[in-house]
Amino acid sequence: MLSPDLQRIKHILDYCNEIEKTIARYGDSFAIFDTNADYQRSISFSIMQIGELSGGLSEEYRRKT
């Protein structure tokens, strides 16, 4: 079984991979991002989830890394 910190890191990596897939699907142009609400929501949701998961990492893990 993975430690809680390692589980969180795995989920963070999953969201990073989702961001990469979304960029590959829509393109890396800011102009496209700026005019496409679905693109914006997809990226924003993943970033929000990464922030939430990061906030739950233990103090010990934060100190060590």
PDB file of C-alpha atoms in Angstrom:
ATOM      1  CA  MET A   1       0.000   0.000   0.000  1.00  0.00           C
ATOM      2  CA  LEU A   2       1.286   3.458  -0.883  1.00  0.00           C
ATOM      3  CA  SER A   3       1.830   6.076   1.784  1.00  0.00           C
ATOM      4  CA  PRO A   4      -0.675   8.967   1.772  1.00  0.00           C
ATOM      5  CA  ASP A   5       1.999  11.342   0.443  1.00  0.00           C
ATOM      6  CA  LEU A   6       2.931   8.971  -2.368  1.00  0.00           C
ATOM      7  CA  GLN A   7      -0.744   8.518  -3.233  1.00  0.00           C
ATOM      8  CA  ARG A   8      -1.110  12.304  -3.477  1.00  0.00           C
ATOM      9  CA  ILE A   9       1.997  12.601  -5.663  1.00  0.00           C
ATOM     10  CA  LYS A  10       0.613   9.883  -7.955  1.00  0.00           C
ATOM     11  CA  HIS A  11      -2.662  11.791  -8.311  1.00  0.00           C
ATOM     12  CA  ILE A  12      -0.754  15.032  -8.974  1.00  0.00           C
ATOM     13  CA  LEU A  13       1.166  13.271 -11.741  1.00  0.00           C
ATOM     14  CA  ASP A  14      -2.125  11.993 -13.182  1.00  0.00           C
ATOM     15  CA  TYR A  15      -3.466  15.566 -13.347  1.00  0.00           C
ATOM     16  CA  CYS A  16      -0.226  16.757 -14.972  1.00  0.00           C
ATOM     17  CA  ASN A  17      -0.668  14.057 -17.600  1.00  0.00           C
ATOM     18  CA  GLU A  18      -4.270  15.184 -18.146  1.00  0.00           C
ATOM     19  CA  ILE A  19      -3.024  18.740 -18.742  1.00  0.00           C
ATOM     20  CA  GLU A  20      -0.564  17.417 -21.337  1.00  0.00           C
ATOM     21  CA  LYS A  21      -3.348  15.484 -23.076  1.00  0.00           C
ATOM     22  CA  THR A  22      -5.603  18.534 -23.111  1.00  0.00           C
ATOM     23  CA  ILE A  23      -2.867  20.686 -24.627  1.00  0.00           C
ATOM     24  CA  ALA A  24      -2.210  18.007 -27.243  1.00  0.00           C
ATOM     25  CA  ARG A  25      -5.935  17.924 -28.087  1.00  0.00           C
ATOM     26  CA  TYR A  26      -6.486  21.689 -28.353  1.00  0.00           C
ATOM     27  CA  GLY A  27      -3.002  22.976 -29.206  1.00  0.00           C
ATOM     28  CA  ASP A  28      -0.552  25.126 -27.318  1.00  0.00           C
ATOM     29  CA  SER A  29      -1.734  28.458 -28.670  1.00  0.00           C
ATOM     30  CA  PHE A  30      -2.831  30.958 -26.034  1.00  0.00           C
ATOM     31  CA  ALA A  31      -5.280  32.415 -28.556  1.00  0.00           C
ATOM     32  CA  ILE A  32      -7.086  29.066 -28.712  1.00  0.00           C
ATOM     33  CA  PHE A  33      -7.018  28.705 -24.930  1.00  0.00           C
ATOM     34  CA  ASP A  34      -8.275  32.258 -24.491  1.00  0.00           C
ATOM     35  CA  THR A  35     -11.355  31.675 -26.657  1.00  0.00           C
ATOM     36  CA  ASN A  36     -12.283  28.110 -25.691  1.00  0.00           C
ATOM     37  CA  ALA A  37     -14.182  27.719 -22.413  1.00  0.00           C
ATOM     38  CA  ASP A  38     -13.894  23.918 -22.438  1.00  0.00           C
ATOM     39  CA  TYR A  39     -10.119  24.160 -22.773  1.00  0.00           C
ATOM     40  CA  GLN A  40      -9.967  26.697 -19.944  1.00  0.00           C
ATOM     41  CA  ARG A  41     -12.153  24.612 -17.632  1.00  0.00           C
ATOM     42  CA  SER A  42     -10.201  21.437 -18.286  1.00  0.00           C
ATOM     43  CA  ILE A  43      -6.857  23.039 -17.499  1.00  0.00           C
ATOM     44  CA  SER A  44      -8.231  25.051 -14.568  1.00  0.00           C
ATOM     45  CA  PHE A  45      -9.811  21.997 -12.960  1.00  0.00           C
ATOM     46  CA  SER A  46      -6.560  20.039 -13.140  1.00  0.00           C
ATOM     47  CA  ILE A  47      -4.571  22.933 -11.669  1.00  0.00           C
ATOM     48  CA  MET A  48      -7.125  23.333  -8.881  1.00  0.00           C
ATOM     49  CA  GLN A  49      -6.898  19.618  -8.070  1.00  0.00           C
ATOM     50  CA  ILE A  50      -3.092  19.759  -8.043  1.00  0.00           C
ATOM     51  CA  GLY A  51      -3.261  22.657  -5.586  1.00  0.00           C
ATOM     52  CA  GLU A  52      -5.672  20.801  -3.317  1.00  0.00           C
ATOM     53  CA  LEU A  53      -3.558  17.660  -3.363  1.00  0.00           C
ATOM     54  CA  SER A  54      -0.352  19.626  -2.739  1.00  0.00           C
ATOM     55  CA  GLY A  55      -1.898  21.269   0.288  1.00  0.00           C
ATOM     56  CA  GLY A  56      -2.487  17.848   1.835  1.00  0.00           C
ATOM     57  CA  LEU A  57       1.125  16.702   1.703  1.00  0.00           C
ATOM     58  CA  SER A  58       2.578  16.100   5.151  1.00  0.00           C
ATOM     59  CA  GLU A  59       4.946  18.577   6.785  1.00  0.00           C
ATOM     60  CA  GLU A  60       7.577  15.841   6.961  1.00  0.00           C
ATOM     61  CA  TYR A  61       7.386  15.254   3.207  1.00  0.00           C
ATOM     62  CA  ARG A  62       7.565  18.988   2.529  1.00  0.00           C
ATOM     63  CA  ARG A  63      10.662  19.366   4.686  1.00  0.00           C
ATOM     64  CA  LYS A  64      12.390  16.420   3.040  1.00  0.00           C
ATOM     65  CA  THR A  65      11.678  17.534  -0.492  1.00  0.00           C
TER      66      THR A  65
END
